[in-house]
C-alpha positions as a Markdown table, in Angstrom:
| # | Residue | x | y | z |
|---|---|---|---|---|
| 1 | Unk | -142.2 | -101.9 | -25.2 |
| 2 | Unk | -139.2 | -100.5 | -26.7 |
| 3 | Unk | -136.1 | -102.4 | -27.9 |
| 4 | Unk | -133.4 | -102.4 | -25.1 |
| 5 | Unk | -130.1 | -100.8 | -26.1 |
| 6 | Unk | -127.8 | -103.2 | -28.3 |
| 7 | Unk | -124.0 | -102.5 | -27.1 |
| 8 | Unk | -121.5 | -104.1 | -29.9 |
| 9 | Unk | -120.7 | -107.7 | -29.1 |
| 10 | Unk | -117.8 | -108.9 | -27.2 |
| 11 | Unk | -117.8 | -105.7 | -25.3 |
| 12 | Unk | -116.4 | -105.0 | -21.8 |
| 13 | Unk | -118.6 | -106.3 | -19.1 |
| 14 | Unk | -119.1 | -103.5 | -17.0 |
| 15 | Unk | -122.1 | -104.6 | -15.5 |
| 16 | Unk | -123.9 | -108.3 | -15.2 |
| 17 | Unk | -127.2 | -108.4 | -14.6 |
| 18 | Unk | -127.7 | -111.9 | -11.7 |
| 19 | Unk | -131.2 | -113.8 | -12.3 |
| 20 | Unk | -131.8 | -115.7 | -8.9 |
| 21 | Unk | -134.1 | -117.0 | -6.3 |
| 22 | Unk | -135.9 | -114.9 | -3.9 |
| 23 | Unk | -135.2 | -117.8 | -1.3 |
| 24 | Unk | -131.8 | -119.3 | 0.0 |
| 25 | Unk | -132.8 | -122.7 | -1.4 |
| 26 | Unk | -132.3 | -126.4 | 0.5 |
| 27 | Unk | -128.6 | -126.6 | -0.8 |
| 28 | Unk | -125.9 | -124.5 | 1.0 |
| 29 | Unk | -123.7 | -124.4 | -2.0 |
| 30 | Unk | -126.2 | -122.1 | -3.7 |
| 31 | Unk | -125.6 | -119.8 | -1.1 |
| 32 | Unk | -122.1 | -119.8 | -1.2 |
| 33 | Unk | -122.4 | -119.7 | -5.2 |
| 34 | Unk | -124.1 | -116.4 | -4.5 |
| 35 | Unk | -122.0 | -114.5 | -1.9 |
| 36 | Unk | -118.8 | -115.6 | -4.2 |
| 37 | Unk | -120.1 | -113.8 | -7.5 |
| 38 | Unk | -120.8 | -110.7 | -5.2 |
| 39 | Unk | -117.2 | -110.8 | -4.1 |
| 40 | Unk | -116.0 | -111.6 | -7.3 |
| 41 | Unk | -118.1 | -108.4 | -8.6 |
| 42 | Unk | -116.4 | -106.6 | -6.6 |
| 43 | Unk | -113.0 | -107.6 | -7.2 |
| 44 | Unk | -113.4 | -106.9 | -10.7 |
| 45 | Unk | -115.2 | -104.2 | -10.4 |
| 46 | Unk | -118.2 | -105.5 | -11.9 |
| 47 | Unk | -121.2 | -103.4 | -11.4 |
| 48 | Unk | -124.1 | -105.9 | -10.0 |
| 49 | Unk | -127.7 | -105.2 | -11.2 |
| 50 | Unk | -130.6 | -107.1 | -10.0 |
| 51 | Unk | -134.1 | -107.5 | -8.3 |
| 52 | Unk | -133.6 | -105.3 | -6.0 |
| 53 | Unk | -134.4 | -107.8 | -3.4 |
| 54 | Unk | -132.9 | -108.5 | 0.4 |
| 55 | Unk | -134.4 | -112.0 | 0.6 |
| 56 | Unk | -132.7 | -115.3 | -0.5 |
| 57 | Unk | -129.9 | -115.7 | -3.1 |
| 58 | Unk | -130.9 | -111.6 | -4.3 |
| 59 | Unk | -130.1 | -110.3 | -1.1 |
| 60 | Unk | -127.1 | -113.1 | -0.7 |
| 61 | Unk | -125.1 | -112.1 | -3.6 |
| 62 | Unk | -125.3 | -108.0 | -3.3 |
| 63 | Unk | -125.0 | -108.1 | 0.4 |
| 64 | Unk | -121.5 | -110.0 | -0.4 |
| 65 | Unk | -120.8 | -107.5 | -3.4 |
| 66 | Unk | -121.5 | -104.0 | -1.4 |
| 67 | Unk | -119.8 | -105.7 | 1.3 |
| 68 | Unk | -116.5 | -105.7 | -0.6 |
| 69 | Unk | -117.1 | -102.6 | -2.3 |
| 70 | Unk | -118.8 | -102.9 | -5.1 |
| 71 | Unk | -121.4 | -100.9 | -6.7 |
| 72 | Unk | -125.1 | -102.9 | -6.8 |
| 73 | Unk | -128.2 | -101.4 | -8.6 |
| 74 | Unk | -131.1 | -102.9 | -7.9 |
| 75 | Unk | -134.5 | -102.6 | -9.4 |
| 76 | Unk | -137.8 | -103.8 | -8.2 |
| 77 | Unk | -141.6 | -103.2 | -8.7 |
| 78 | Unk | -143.3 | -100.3 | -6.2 |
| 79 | Unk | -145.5 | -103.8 | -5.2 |
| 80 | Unk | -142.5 | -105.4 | -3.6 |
| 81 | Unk | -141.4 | -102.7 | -2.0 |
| 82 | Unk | -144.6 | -102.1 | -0.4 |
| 83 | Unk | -144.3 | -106.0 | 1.3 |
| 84 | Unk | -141.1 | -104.7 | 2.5 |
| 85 | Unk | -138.4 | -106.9 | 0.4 |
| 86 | Unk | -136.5 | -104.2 | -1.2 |
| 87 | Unk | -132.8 | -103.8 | 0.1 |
| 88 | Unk | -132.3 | -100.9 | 1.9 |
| 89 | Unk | -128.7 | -100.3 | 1.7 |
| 90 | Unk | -127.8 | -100.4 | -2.3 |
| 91 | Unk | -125.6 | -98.4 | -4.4 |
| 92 | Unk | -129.0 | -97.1 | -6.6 |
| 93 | Unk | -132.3 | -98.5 | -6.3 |
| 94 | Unk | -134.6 | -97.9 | -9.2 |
| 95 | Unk | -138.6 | -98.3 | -8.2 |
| 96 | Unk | -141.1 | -99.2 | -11.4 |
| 97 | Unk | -144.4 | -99.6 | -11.9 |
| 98 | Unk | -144.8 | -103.4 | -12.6 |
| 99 | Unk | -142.6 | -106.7 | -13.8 |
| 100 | Unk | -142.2 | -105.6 | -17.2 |
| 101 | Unk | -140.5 | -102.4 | -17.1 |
| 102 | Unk | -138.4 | -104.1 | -14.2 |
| 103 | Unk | -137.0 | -106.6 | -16.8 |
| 104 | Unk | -136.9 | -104.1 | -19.8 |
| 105 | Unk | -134.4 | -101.9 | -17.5 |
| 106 | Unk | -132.3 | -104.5 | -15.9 |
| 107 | Unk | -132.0 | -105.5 | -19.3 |
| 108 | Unk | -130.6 | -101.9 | -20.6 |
| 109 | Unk | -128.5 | -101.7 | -17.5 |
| 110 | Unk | -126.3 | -104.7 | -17.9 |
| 111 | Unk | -123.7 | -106.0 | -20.0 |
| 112 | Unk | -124.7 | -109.1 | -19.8 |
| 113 | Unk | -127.1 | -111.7 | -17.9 |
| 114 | Unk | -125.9 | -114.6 | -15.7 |
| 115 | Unk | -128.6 | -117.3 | -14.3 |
| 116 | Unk | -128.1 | -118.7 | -11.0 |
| 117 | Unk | -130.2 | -121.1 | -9.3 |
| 118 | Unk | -134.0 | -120.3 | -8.9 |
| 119 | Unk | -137.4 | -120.6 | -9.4 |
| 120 | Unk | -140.0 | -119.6 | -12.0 |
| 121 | Unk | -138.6 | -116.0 | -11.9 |
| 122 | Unk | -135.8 | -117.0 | -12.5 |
| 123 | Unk | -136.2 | -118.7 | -15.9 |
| 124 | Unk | -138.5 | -116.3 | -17.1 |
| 125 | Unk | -136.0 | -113.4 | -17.1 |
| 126 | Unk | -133.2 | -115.7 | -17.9 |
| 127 | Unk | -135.1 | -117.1 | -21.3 |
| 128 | Unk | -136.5 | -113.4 | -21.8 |
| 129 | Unk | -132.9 | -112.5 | -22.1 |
| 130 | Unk | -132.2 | -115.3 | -24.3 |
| 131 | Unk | -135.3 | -114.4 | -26.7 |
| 132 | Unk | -134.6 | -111.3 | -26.8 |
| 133 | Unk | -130.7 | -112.1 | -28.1 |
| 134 | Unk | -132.7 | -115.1 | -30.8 |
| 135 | Unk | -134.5 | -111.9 | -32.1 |
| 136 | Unk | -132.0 | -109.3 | -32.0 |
| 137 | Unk | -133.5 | -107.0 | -29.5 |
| 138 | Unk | -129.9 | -107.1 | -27.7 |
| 139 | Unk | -126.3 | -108.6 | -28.7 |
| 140 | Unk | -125.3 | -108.8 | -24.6 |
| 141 | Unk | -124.2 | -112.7 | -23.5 |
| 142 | Unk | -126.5 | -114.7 | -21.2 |
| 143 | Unk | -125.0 | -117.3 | -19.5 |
| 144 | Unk | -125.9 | -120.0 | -16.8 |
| 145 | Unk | -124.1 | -120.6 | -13.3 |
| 146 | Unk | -124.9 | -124.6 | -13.0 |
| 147 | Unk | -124.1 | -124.7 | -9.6 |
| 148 | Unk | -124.4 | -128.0 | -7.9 |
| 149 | Unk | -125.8 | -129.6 | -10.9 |
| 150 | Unk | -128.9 | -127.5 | -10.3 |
| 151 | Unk | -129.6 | -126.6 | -14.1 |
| 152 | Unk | -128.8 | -130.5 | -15.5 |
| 153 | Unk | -132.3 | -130.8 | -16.2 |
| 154 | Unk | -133.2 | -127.7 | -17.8 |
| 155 | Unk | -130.5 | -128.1 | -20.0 |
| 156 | Unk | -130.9 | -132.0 | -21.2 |
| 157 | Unk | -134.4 | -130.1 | -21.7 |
| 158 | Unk | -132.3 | -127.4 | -24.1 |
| 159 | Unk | -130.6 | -129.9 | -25.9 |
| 160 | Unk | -133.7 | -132.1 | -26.4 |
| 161 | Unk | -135.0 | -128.6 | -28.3 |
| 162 | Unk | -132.2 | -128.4 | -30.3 |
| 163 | Unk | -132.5 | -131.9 | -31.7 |
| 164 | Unk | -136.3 | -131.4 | -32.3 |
| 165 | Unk | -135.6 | -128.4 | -34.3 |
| 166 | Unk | -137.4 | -126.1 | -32.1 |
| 167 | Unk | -134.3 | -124.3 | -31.4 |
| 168 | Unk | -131.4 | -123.3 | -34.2 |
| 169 | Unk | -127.7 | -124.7 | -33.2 |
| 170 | Unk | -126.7 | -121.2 | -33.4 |
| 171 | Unk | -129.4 | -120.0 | -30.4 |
| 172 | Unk | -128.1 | -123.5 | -28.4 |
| 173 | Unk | -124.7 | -122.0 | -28.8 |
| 174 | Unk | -125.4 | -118.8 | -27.6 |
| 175 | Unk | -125.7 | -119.8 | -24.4 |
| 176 | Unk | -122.9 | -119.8 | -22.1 |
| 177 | Unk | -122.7 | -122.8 | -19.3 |
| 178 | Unk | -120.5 | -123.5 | -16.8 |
| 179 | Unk | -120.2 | -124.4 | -13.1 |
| 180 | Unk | -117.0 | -122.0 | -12.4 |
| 181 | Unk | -117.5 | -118.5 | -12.8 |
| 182 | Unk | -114.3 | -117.2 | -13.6 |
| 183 | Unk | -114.7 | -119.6 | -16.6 |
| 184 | Unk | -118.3 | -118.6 | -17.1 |
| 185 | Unk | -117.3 | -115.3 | -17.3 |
| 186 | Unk | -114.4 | -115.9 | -20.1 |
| 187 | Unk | -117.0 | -117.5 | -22.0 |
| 188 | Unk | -119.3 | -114.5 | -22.0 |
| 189 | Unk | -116.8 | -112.5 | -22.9 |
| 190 | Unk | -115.7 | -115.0 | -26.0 |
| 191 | Unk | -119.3 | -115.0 | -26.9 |
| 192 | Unk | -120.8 | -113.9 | -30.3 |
| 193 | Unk | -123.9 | -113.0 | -30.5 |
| 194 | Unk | -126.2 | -115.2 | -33.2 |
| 195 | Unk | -126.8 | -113.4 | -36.9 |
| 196 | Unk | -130.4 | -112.8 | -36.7 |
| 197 | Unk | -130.7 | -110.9 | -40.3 |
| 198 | Unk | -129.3 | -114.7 | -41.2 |
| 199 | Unk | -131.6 | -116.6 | -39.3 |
| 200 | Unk | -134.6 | -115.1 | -40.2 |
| 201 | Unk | -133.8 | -115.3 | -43.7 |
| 202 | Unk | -133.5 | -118.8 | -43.5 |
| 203 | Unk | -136.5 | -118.8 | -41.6 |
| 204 | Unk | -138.7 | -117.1 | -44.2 |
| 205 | Unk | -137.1 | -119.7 | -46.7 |
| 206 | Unk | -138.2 | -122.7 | -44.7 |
| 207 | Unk | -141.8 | -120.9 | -44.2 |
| 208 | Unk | -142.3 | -121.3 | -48.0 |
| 209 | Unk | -141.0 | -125.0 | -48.6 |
């Protein structure tokens, strides 16, 4: 696979990729978490790029974002659209061939990468996008929506990594948290990403100890 394109840090965000769950979930707030960051979009003039999907908090938060008149891409895998999940009403939808090259381009599309609640979807394109930032493969900001105290686990489970040494200070920092977004998305913005060429140096050193 290639490398996804690396915009300079701290540049506009033109376009935020959403990471989020293909159902509603049992808590209402989560909902209303969603439709308020399609608004919000919109407002701002944010382009929205995601799943693809109609279903759940995916087909919450762009139905809120075209419905103030924003721009939404979406991009899903030809097997979801044959079950008949696709939205059918977005700005662009792009159709691939399979979960990886749905990732990869929502990845090139966006500015940056903003978690809300969900499943095991969810995470894994939320800690591909953090990965892929550890390595170098992209300098965009990837941050977390905790709405309703839905991510406290996950990141006690963060922090725990951090103070095992399975996960750098810098690459705990690089993660942007909060439960507002307005202040999630200052932070993004503020957000540096990590020096890999300095990481993996130290790395290499630490490898020959």
């Amino acid at each position: 696979m290639n490398a996804p394109n690396t915009p300079t840090a701290n540049g506009a965000l033109k376009a935020v990729c959403i990471y989020c769950g293909s159902s509603p979930g049992e808590n209402i707030a989560y909902r209303e978490a969603a439709a308020l960051l399609g608004r919000t979009f919109a407002e701002r003039g944010i382009r929205l790029i995601y799943g693809g999907g109609s279903v759940g908090l995916m087909g919450v938060a762009a139905d809120a974002c075209l419905a103030g008149g924003g721009e939404v891409i979406g991009v899903i895998p030809q097997l979801l659209v044959e079950k008949e999940v696709g939205h059918k009403h977005l700005t662009k939808m792009h159709v691939v061939e399979n979960m990886h090259e749905r990732k990869a381009l929502m990845t090139d599309l966006a500015d940056g990468f903003i978690a809300l609640p969900g499943g095991y979807g969810t995470l894994d394109e939320l800690f591909e996008a953090l990965t892929w930032l550890q390595l170098g493969y992209h300098v965009k900001p990837v941050g977390i929506l905790n709405v309703a105290g839905f991510f406290d686990h996950l990141l006690k489970f963060i922090d725990h990594a951090r103070d095992e040494r399975f996960l750098r200070p810098q690459h705990h920092a690089s993660l942007s948290i909060d439960v507002d977004l307005t202040k999630l998305l200052e932070k993004m913005q503020a957000a540096e990403a990590p020096d890999t060429a300095k990481w993996l140096d130290g790395h290499k050193r630490e490898m020959t100890v």
